Amino acid sequence: MKKIYPSAEAALEGVLKDGLLVASGGFGLCGIPERLLDAMRDSGVKDLTFASNNAGIDNEGIGKLLRTKQVKKMISSYVGENKEFERQYLAGELEVEFCPQGTLAERMRAGGAGIPGFYTKTGVGTQVAEGKEVKVFGGEEYILEEGIFADLSIIKAWKADETGNVVFRKTARNFNVPAATCGKVCVVEVEEIVPVGSLDPDAIHLPGVFVQRIVVGAPYDKKIEFTTTREREAV
Amino acid sequence: MSEEAEGWTRNEMAARAAKELQDGFYVNLGIGIPTLVANYVPKDITVTLQSENGMLGIGPFPYPDEVDPDLINAGKQTISELPHSAYFDSAASFGMIRGGHIDLTVLGAMGVAENGDIANWMIPGKMIKGMGGAMDLVAGVKKIIVVMEHTSKNGDPKFIPSCTLPLTGRNVVDMVITDLAVFQRPDHDSPFKLVEMAPGVTAEEVAAKTTANYVS
C-alpha cells in the first residue's frame, strides 16, 4: 500500500482522461490544490467538468485551466472575480450549473456517503428548484438534489501521514473534506508528509480510507484575494 | 414642502440591526452593510459569528504581521481567530445553517416582497456570479434580517408587492431595515408592520416610497 507519489504529475498518472468529472476542494483561493491543477493543465486533458465552489480567479486556481480552455462545465455556487470565466460564459463556450453553496457541499458529502439523492429546503420556490422533484415533509416543501459521484477528487491539505490520514489548517479545510470523499480516486497534495504515529488519531479530519494518492505540493503560493488588516494599538 | 430627512447611514443601519442580537446568539453576517453589524455588538453580550466557509468565532482583521492565507472569511478577506473559535468543513458548516442551528443572519437584498420573498442573487441579462450561500442561509437560519437602502439608485422602491427579480428564498424574511424605517413581522403568516422610523422621517414619506403593503 504505497500512497506517496514523487510529483503531482506522477500522482495523476493513469487517472486523467478527457471528459472527467472532477471534485475540487477550496474556497476562493484558500485551500485549493495548486500543484494538481498545474499538473492537470500541463497534461492537456480537456472537456473537464469541475464540481468546485468557485472557479478560481484569472489565471489562479481553476482559472489556469479556463485560460487554456480545458474546462467544459462548472458546478459552482459563486464565480465572480474572473474575467476569462465571464468571457467564456457569455460567449457560450462554458457551461455553468449554479448550485447553492450548502447544497453543493451536501451533494459531495452525499455522493461520498453512497447517497444518490436527498431533499433540502434550500432553493424551494427559486430557479434552483426548476425541474426538480418537490416533496412535502411535515407540511413544508423540499426539493430533491442529487449526490455528486466524481471520477476524481483533487484536494489540498496541511499534513498527511504515510497512510493518508489527513489534517487541514484553519479555514483551508472548507470543501476539501466533502470533495475528497465523492471521487473514485482521491489525490491529496499536502504541505508535509509526516511519519505514521505523529498525528493524533483523535484529531484526523479525513481518515486515510478516503485517500488513494498523496503528494507534497510545497512550496505554496497561497495567494490572498483580499488582504484586510487592522492597526496595531500604540503601546 | 419640508426638506426630506436624511435617514440612517450605513453604519446606523448596521447599529440598528445589532439591536436584534441576544446573548449567546450564533450569527452569520452577509457581505456589505451586514458585515458592519459586527462593530456594534453590545459590550455586555456574547455573540459568536459564523463564517460559512468553515469557522465559528470570527475575530477582527489581523495585524499586518499576522495575516494568514489559510484564515479568511466568506468574503475572502483575511481575519483572525478567537480563543473559542472552531473550524469545520463546508458540509458541516451548511449543516449548521440548513439545520436551524444559527440564530440570526443579516443579509443585503435587491428586493423584498410583502410576503417575505427575497431577491438578492441575480439580475437577468447581467453576468450572474452565483448565489453563494445565500439560498441556504435564508432557508435555514432562524431569523432573517434584510438591511438595504429603501429605494434603488434611480428611486424605485425595494420593499415591493412581489419580487420582480429571481428569488433567493420564498417567504423567509422576518425583518427589513432600510435607511428610512424598520418593518417586522412576528411569523411567516403575518404581514409586515412598520415599527420604527429614522429620526425626522415621517410615516407619509415611508408610505410614498414603499409599494409593499404593510401594517402602519
PDB file of C-alpha atoms in Angstrom, chain A residues 17-233:
ATOM      1  CA  LYS A  17      -8.673  11.472 -19.378  1.00  0.00           C
ATOM      2  CA  ASP A  18     -10.860  13.868 -21.335  1.00  0.00           C
ATOM      3  CA  GLY A  19     -14.368  14.471 -20.048  1.00  0.00           C
ATOM      4  CA  LEU A  20     -13.737  13.662 -16.378  1.00  0.00           C
ATOM      5  CA  LEU A  21     -15.966  14.931 -13.578  1.00  0.00           C
ATOM      6  CA  VAL A  22     -13.543  16.353 -11.029  1.00  0.00           C
ATOM      7  CA  ALA A  23     -14.445  17.393  -7.474  1.00  0.00           C
ATOM      8  CA  SER A  24     -12.041  20.043  -6.240  1.00  0.00           C
ATOM      9  CA  GLY A  25     -11.548  21.429  -2.757  1.00  0.00           C
ATOM     10  CA  GLY A  26     -11.008  25.061  -1.857  1.00  0.00           C
ATOM     11  CA  PHE A  27     -12.957  28.223  -1.130  1.00  0.00           C
ATOM     12  CA  GLY A  28     -11.862  31.121  -3.290  1.00  0.00           C
ATOM     13  CA  LEU A  29      -8.095  30.654  -3.439  1.00  0.00           C
ATOM     14  CA  CYS A  30      -7.961  29.270   0.123  1.00  0.00           C
ATOM     15  CA  GLY A  31      -7.110  25.576   0.319  1.00  0.00           C
ATOM     16  CA  ILE A  32      -7.009  24.947  -3.438  1.00  0.00           C
ATOM     17  CA  PRO A  33      -4.925  22.081  -4.891  1.00  0.00           C
ATOM     18  CA  GLU A  34      -2.386  24.319  -6.612  1.00  0.00           C
ATOM     19  CA  ARG A  35       0.076  21.687  -7.813  1.00  0.00           C
ATOM     20  CA  LEU A  36      -2.565  19.209  -9.003  1.00  0.00           C
ATOM     21  CA  LEU A  37      -4.298  21.942 -11.012  1.00  0.00           C
ATOM     22  CA  ASP A  38      -0.920  22.879 -12.528  1.00  0.00           C
ATOM     23  CA  ALA A  39      -0.316  19.241 -13.450  1.00  0.00           C
ATOM     24  CA  MET A  40      -3.788  18.891 -14.962  1.00  0.00           C
ATOM     25  CA  ARG A  41      -3.194  21.978 -17.058  1.00  0.00           C
ATOM     26  CA  ASP A  42       0.197  20.698 -18.205  1.00  0.00           C
ATOM     27  CA  SER A  43      -1.272  17.284 -19.089  1.00  0.00           C
ATOM     28  CA  GLY A  44      -3.537  18.881 -21.700  1.00  0.00           C
ATOM     29  CA  VAL A  45      -6.572  16.883 -20.546  1.00  0.00           C
ATOM     30  CA  LYS A  46      -9.768  18.606 -21.726  1.00  0.00           C
ATOM     31  CA  ASP A  47     -13.575  18.775 -21.642  1.00  0.00           C
ATOM     32  CA  LEU A  48     -13.420  18.650 -17.863  1.00  0.00           C
ATOM     33  CA  THR A  49     -16.375  19.247 -15.576  1.00  0.00           C
ATOM     34  CA  PHE A  50     -15.422  20.695 -12.203  1.00  0.00           C
ATOM     35  CA  ALA A  51     -17.588  20.491  -9.126  1.00  0.00           C
ATOM     36  CA  SER A  52     -15.932  23.286  -7.158  1.00  0.00           C
ATOM     37  CA  ASN A  53     -17.362  26.089  -5.055  1.00  0.00           C
ATOM     38  CA  ASN A  54     -15.532  28.690  -7.161  1.00  0.00           C
ATOM     39  CA  ALA A  55     -13.734  28.779 -10.475  1.00  0.00           C
ATOM     40  CA  GLY A  56     -10.583  30.496  -9.257  1.00  0.00           C
ATOM     41  CA  ILE A  57      -9.745  33.988 -10.423  1.00  0.00           C
ATOM     42  CA  ASP A  58      -7.967  34.994 -13.611  1.00  0.00           C
ATOM     43  CA  ASN A  59      -5.113  32.546 -14.020  1.00  0.00           C
ATOM     44  CA  GLU A  60      -5.258  31.291 -10.426  1.00  0.00           C
ATOM     45  CA  GLY A  61      -6.816  28.030  -9.308  1.00  0.00           C
ATOM     46  CA  ILE A  62      -9.197  26.565 -11.886  1.00  0.00           C
ATOM     47  CA  GLY A  63      -8.710  29.869 -13.726  1.00  0.00           C
ATOM     48  CA  LYS A  64      -5.468  28.352 -15.028  1.00  0.00           C
ATOM     49  CA  LEU A  65      -7.413  25.627 -16.836  1.00  0.00           C
ATOM     50  CA  LEU A  66     -10.069  28.061 -18.028  1.00  0.00           C
ATOM     51  CA  ARG A  67      -7.396  30.085 -19.730  1.00  0.00           C
ATOM     52  CA  THR A  68      -6.247  27.015 -21.654  1.00  0.00           C
ATOM     53  CA  LYS A  69      -9.890  26.080 -22.423  1.00  0.00           C
ATOM     54  CA  GLN A  70      -9.696  22.675 -20.762  1.00  0.00           C
ATOM     55  CA  VAL A  71     -12.945  23.171 -18.842  1.00  0.00           C
ATOM     56  CA  LYS A  72     -16.324  22.331 -20.371  1.00  0.00           C
ATOM     57  CA  LYS A  73     -18.573  22.853 -17.378  1.00  0.00           C
ATOM     58  CA  MET A  74     -18.509  24.257 -13.842  1.00  0.00           C
ATOM     59  CA  ILE A  75     -20.808  23.205 -10.993  1.00  0.00           C
ATOM     60  CA  SER A  76     -20.303  26.111  -8.582  1.00  0.00           C
ATOM     61  CA  SER A  77     -22.035  28.464  -6.172  1.00  0.00           C
ATOM     62  CA  TYR A  78     -20.063  31.617  -6.935  1.00  0.00           C
ATOM     63  CA  VAL A  79     -17.902  32.542  -9.924  1.00  0.00           C
ATOM     64  CA  GLY A  80     -17.174  36.269  -9.525  1.00  0.00           C
ATOM     65  CA  GLU A  81     -13.813  37.998  -9.852  1.00  0.00           C
ATOM     66  CA  ASN A  82     -12.884  36.077 -13.012  1.00  0.00           C
ATOM     67  CA  LYS A  83     -12.778  37.932 -16.345  1.00  0.00           C
ATOM     68  CA  GLU A  84     -11.848  34.950 -18.528  1.00  0.00           C
ATOM     69  CA  PHE A  85     -14.632  32.915 -16.948  1.00  0.00           C
ATOM     70  CA  GLU A  86     -17.063  35.721 -17.728  1.00  0.00           C
ATOM     71  CA  ARG A  87     -15.893  35.953 -21.333  1.00  0.00           C
ATOM     72  CA  GLN A  88     -16.231  32.217 -21.981  1.00  0.00           C
ATOM     73  CA  TYR A  89     -19.562  32.018 -20.186  1.00  0.00           C
ATOM     74  CA  LEU A  90     -21.091  34.937 -22.095  1.00  0.00           C
ATOM     75  CA  ALA A  91     -19.692  33.540 -25.371  1.00  0.00           C
ATOM     76  CA  GLY A  92     -21.400  30.213 -24.666  1.00  0.00           C
ATOM     77  CA  GLU A  93     -18.083  28.343 -24.547  1.00  0.00           C
ATOM     78  CA  LEU A  94     -18.513  27.293 -20.947  1.00  0.00           C
ATOM     79  CA  GLU A  95     -21.488  25.635 -19.295  1.00  0.00           C
ATOM     80  CA  VAL A  96     -22.316  26.596 -15.696  1.00  0.00           C
ATOM     81  CA  GLU A  97     -24.612  24.870 -13.234  1.00  0.00           C
ATOM     82  CA  PHE A  98     -25.207  27.214 -10.317  1.00  0.00           C
ATOM     83  CA  CYS A  99     -25.686  25.273  -7.134  1.00  0.00           C
ATOM     84  CA  PRO A 100     -26.280  26.813  -3.689  1.00  0.00           C
ATOM     85  CA  GLN A 101     -23.126  26.513  -1.613  1.00  0.00           C
ATOM     86  CA  GLY A 102     -24.601  24.297   1.079  1.00  0.00           C
ATOM     87  CA  THR A 103     -26.350  22.122  -1.483  1.00  0.00           C
ATOM     88  CA  LEU A 104     -23.052  21.694  -3.342  1.00  0.00           C
ATOM     89  CA  ALA A 105     -21.245  20.665  -0.159  1.00  0.00           C
ATOM     90  CA  GLU A 106     -24.034  18.232   0.712  1.00  0.00           C
ATOM     91  CA  ARG A 107     -24.151  16.799  -2.832  1.00  0.00           C
ATOM     92  CA  MET A 108     -20.456  15.971  -2.473  1.00  0.00           C
ATOM     93  CA  ARG A 109     -20.884  14.607   1.040  1.00  0.00           C
ATOM     94  CA  ALA A 110     -23.879  12.538  -0.096  1.00  0.00           C
ATOM     95  CA  GLY A 111     -22.001  11.152  -3.104  1.00  0.00           C
ATOM     96  CA  GLY A 112     -19.158  10.142  -0.833  1.00  0.00           C
ATOM     97  CA  ALA A 113     -21.543   8.523   1.621  1.00  0.00           C
ATOM     98  CA  GLY A 114     -23.375   6.460  -1.004  1.00  0.00           C
ATOM     99  CA  ILE A 115     -26.493   8.616  -1.001  1.00  0.00           C
ATOM    100  CA  PRO A 116     -27.724   9.312  -4.557  1.00  0.00           C
ATOM    101  CA  GLY A 117     -30.245  11.990  -3.576  1.00  0.00           C
ATOM    102  CA  PHE A 118     -31.597  13.993  -0.668  1.00  0.00           C
ATOM    103  CA  TYR A 119     -34.335  16.525  -0.002  1.00  0.00           C
ATOM    104  CA  THR A 120     -33.491  20.063   1.068  1.00  0.00           C
ATOM    105  CA  LYS A 121     -35.437  23.272   1.628  1.00  0.00           C
ATOM    106  CA  THR A 122     -32.616  25.336   0.123  1.00  0.00           C
ATOM    107  CA  GLY A 123     -33.812  26.816  -3.167  1.00  0.00           C
ATOM    108  CA  VAL A 124     -37.505  25.963  -2.781  1.00  0.00           C
ATOM    109  CA  GLY A 125     -39.547  28.384  -4.890  1.00  0.00           C
ATOM    110  CA  THR A 126     -36.475  29.633  -6.802  1.00  0.00           C
ATOM    111  CA  GLN A 127     -34.896  28.908 -10.189  1.00  0.00           C
ATOM    112  CA  VAL A 128     -32.796  26.248  -8.472  1.00  0.00           C
ATOM    113  CA  ALA A 129     -35.961  24.182  -7.933  1.00  0.00           C
ATOM    114  CA  GLU A 130     -36.938  24.182 -11.611  1.00  0.00           C
ATOM    115  CA  GLY A 131     -37.267  20.650 -12.955  1.00  0.00           C
ATOM    116  CA  LYS A 132     -36.648  19.080  -9.551  1.00  0.00           C
ATOM    117  CA  GLU A 133     -38.999  16.835  -7.611  1.00  0.00           C
ATOM    118  CA  VAL A 134     -40.791  18.589  -4.751  1.00  0.00           C
ATOM    119  CA  LYS A 135     -41.842  16.594  -1.703  1.00  0.00           C
ATOM    120  CA  VAL A 136     -43.712  17.738   1.391  1.00  0.00           C
ATOM    121  CA  PHE A 137     -42.461  16.731   4.837  1.00  0.00           C
ATOM    122  CA  GLY A 138     -44.345  17.999   7.898  1.00  0.00           C
ATOM    123  CA  GLY A 139     -46.247  20.499   5.770  1.00  0.00           C
ATOM    124  CA  GLU A 140     -43.119  22.059   4.272  1.00  0.00           C
ATOM    125  CA  GLU A 141     -41.790  21.730   0.738  1.00  0.00           C
ATOM    126  CA  TYR A 142     -38.360  20.287  -0.022  1.00  0.00           C
ATOM    127  CA  ILE A 143     -36.600  19.699  -3.336  1.00  0.00           C
ATOM    128  CA  LEU A 144     -34.674  16.648  -4.466  1.00  0.00           C
ATOM    129  CA  GLU A 145     -30.960  17.203  -5.057  1.00  0.00           C
ATOM    130  CA  GLU A 146     -28.599  14.545  -6.368  1.00  0.00           C
ATOM    131  CA  GLY A 147     -25.347  13.367  -4.865  1.00  0.00           C
ATOM    132  CA  ILE A 148     -22.169  14.007  -6.839  1.00  0.00           C
ATOM    133  CA  PHE A 149     -20.195  10.918  -7.821  1.00  0.00           C
ATOM    134  CA  ALA A 150     -16.954  12.256  -9.256  1.00  0.00           C
ATOM    135  CA  ASP A 151     -14.308  10.425 -11.262  1.00  0.00           C
ATOM    136  CA  LEU A 152     -11.510  12.210  -9.466  1.00  0.00           C
ATOM    137  CA  SER A 153     -11.097  14.289  -6.302  1.00  0.00           C
ATOM    138  CA  ILE A 154      -8.259  16.782  -6.016  1.00  0.00           C
ATOM    139  CA  ILE A 155      -7.588  18.063  -2.522  1.00  0.00           C
ATOM    140  CA  LYS A 156      -5.188  20.359  -0.695  1.00  0.00           C
ATOM    141  CA  ALA A 157      -4.400  19.586   2.952  1.00  0.00           C
ATOM    142  CA  TRP A 158      -1.873  20.644   5.562  1.00  0.00           C
ATOM    143  CA  LYS A 159      -0.351  17.335   6.647  1.00  0.00           C
ATOM    144  CA  ALA A 160      -0.828  13.679   5.830  1.00  0.00           C
ATOM    145  CA  ASP A 161       0.777  10.637   7.352  1.00  0.00           C
ATOM    146  CA  GLU A 162       2.112   7.902   5.098  1.00  0.00           C
ATOM    147  CA  THR A 163      -1.218   6.039   5.171  1.00  0.00           C
ATOM    148  CA  GLY A 164      -3.215   9.066   4.054  1.00  0.00           C
ATOM    149  CA  ASN A 165      -4.702  10.258   7.330  1.00  0.00           C
ATOM    150  CA  VAL A 166      -5.083  13.970   6.732  1.00  0.00           C
ATOM    151  CA  VAL A 167      -5.346  17.188   8.712  1.00  0.00           C
ATOM    152  CA  PHE A 168      -6.237  20.603   7.394  1.00  0.00           C
ATOM    153  CA  ARG A 169      -5.367  24.032   8.681  1.00  0.00           C
ATOM    154  CA  LYS A 170      -7.933  26.694   9.750  1.00  0.00           C
ATOM    155  CA  THR A 171     -10.425  27.726   7.045  1.00  0.00           C
ATOM    156  CA  ALA A 172      -8.436  25.931   4.334  1.00  0.00           C
ATOM    157  CA  ARG A 173     -10.458  22.801   5.231  1.00  0.00           C
ATOM    158  CA  ASN A 174     -13.684  24.089   3.604  1.00  0.00           C
ATOM    159  CA  PHE A 175     -14.785  21.962   0.602  1.00  0.00           C
ATOM    160  CA  ASN A 176     -11.737  19.720   0.794  1.00  0.00           C
ATOM    161  CA  VAL A 177     -13.390  17.155   3.055  1.00  0.00           C
ATOM    162  CA  PRO A 178     -16.661  16.619   1.156  1.00  0.00           C
ATOM    163  CA  ALA A 179     -14.843  16.820  -2.204  1.00  0.00           C
ATOM    164  CA  ALA A 180     -12.322  14.201  -1.064  1.00  0.00           C
ATOM    165  CA  THR A 181     -14.997  11.652  -0.275  1.00  0.00           C
ATOM    166  CA  CYS A 182     -17.010  11.773  -3.519  1.00  0.00           C
ATOM    167  CA  GLY A 183     -14.366  10.776  -6.090  1.00  0.00           C
ATOM    168  CA  LYS A 184     -13.493   7.288  -7.317  1.00  0.00           C
ATOM    169  CA  VAL A 185      -9.861   8.293  -6.861  1.00  0.00           C
ATOM    170  CA  CYS A 186      -8.812  10.954  -4.367  1.00  0.00           C
ATOM    171  CA  VAL A 187      -5.434  12.635  -4.795  1.00  0.00           C
ATOM    172  CA  VAL A 188      -4.303  14.815  -1.903  1.00  0.00           C
ATOM    173  CA  GLU A 189      -1.493  17.333  -2.040  1.00  0.00           C
ATOM    174  CA  VAL A 190      -0.035  18.396   1.274  1.00  0.00           C
ATOM    175  CA  GLU A 191       2.481  20.796   2.729  1.00  0.00           C
ATOM    176  CA  GLU A 192       4.179  17.992   4.597  1.00  0.00           C
ATOM    177  CA  ILE A 193       4.087  14.200   4.891  1.00  0.00           C
ATOM    178  CA  VAL A 194       4.698  13.079   8.466  1.00  0.00           C
ATOM    179  CA  PRO A 195       5.541   9.615   9.827  1.00  0.00           C
ATOM    180  CA  VAL A 196       2.750   7.289  10.890  1.00  0.00           C
ATOM    181  CA  GLY A 197       2.058   7.851  14.578  1.00  0.00           C
ATOM    182  CA  SER A 198       2.817  11.545  14.615  1.00  0.00           C
ATOM    183  CA  LEU A 199      -0.769  12.690  14.034  1.00  0.00           C
ATOM    184  CA  ASP A 200      -3.234  12.437  16.921  1.00  0.00           C
ATOM    185  CA  PRO A 201      -5.768   9.734  15.931  1.00  0.00           C
ATOM    186  CA  ASP A 202      -8.470  11.762  17.700  1.00  0.00           C
ATOM    187  CA  ALA A 203      -7.750  14.775  15.505  1.00  0.00           C
ATOM    188  CA  ILE A 204      -7.807  13.346  11.967  1.00  0.00           C
ATOM    189  CA  HIS A 205     -10.044  15.456   9.689  1.00  0.00           C
ATOM    190  CA  LEU A 206     -10.047  12.999   6.766  1.00  0.00           C
ATOM    191  CA  PRO A 207      -9.288   9.337   7.501  1.00  0.00           C
ATOM    192  CA  GLY A 208      -6.906   7.569   5.119  1.00  0.00           C
ATOM    193  CA  VAL A 209      -9.610   5.292   3.717  1.00  0.00           C
ATOM    194  CA  PHE A 210     -10.724   8.180   1.516  1.00  0.00           C
ATOM    195  CA  VAL A 211      -7.220   8.921   0.193  1.00  0.00           C
ATOM    196  CA  GLN A 212      -5.571   6.907  -2.600  1.00  0.00           C
ATOM    197  CA  ARG A 213      -2.623   9.101  -3.545  1.00  0.00           C
ATOM    198  CA  ILE A 214      -0.543  11.715  -1.722  1.00  0.00           C
ATOM    199  CA  VAL A 215       1.995  14.186  -2.999  1.00  0.00           C
ATOM    200  CA  VAL A 216       3.928  17.011  -1.367  1.00  0.00           C
ATOM    201  CA  GLY A 217       2.936  20.227  -3.127  1.00  0.00           C
ATOM    202  CA  ALA A 218       5.111  22.699  -1.226  1.00  0.00           C
ATOM    203  CA  PRO A 219       6.247  25.395  -1.711  1.00  0.00           C
ATOM    204  CA  TYR A 220       2.810  27.003  -1.944  1.00  0.00           C
ATOM    205  CA  ASP A 221       1.729  30.299  -3.499  1.00  0.00           C
ATOM    206  CA  LYS A 222      -1.261  30.696  -1.129  1.00  0.00           C
ATOM    207  CA  LYS A 223      -2.494  33.835  -2.839  1.00  0.00           C
ATOM    208  CA  ILE A 224      -4.836  36.080  -0.842  1.00  0.00           C
ATOM    209  CA  GLU A 225      -7.810  37.648  -2.622  1.00  0.00           C
ATOM    210  CA  PHE A 226      -8.396  40.492  -0.156  1.00  0.00           C
ATOM    211  CA  THR A 227      -5.797  41.335   2.472  1.00  0.00           C
ATOM    212  CA  THR A 228      -7.559  43.187   5.288  1.00  0.00           C
ATOM    213  CA  THR A 229      -5.714  44.253   8.437  1.00  0.00           C
ATOM    214  CA  ARG A 230      -6.052  46.484  11.477  1.00  0.00           C
ATOM    215  CA  GLU A 231      -3.552  48.859  13.025  1.00  0.00           C
ATOM    216  CA  ARG A 232      -1.574  47.654  15.986  1.00  0.00           C
ATOM    217  CA  GLU A 233      -2.580  49.769  19.001  1.00  0.00           C
TER     218      GLU A 233
END
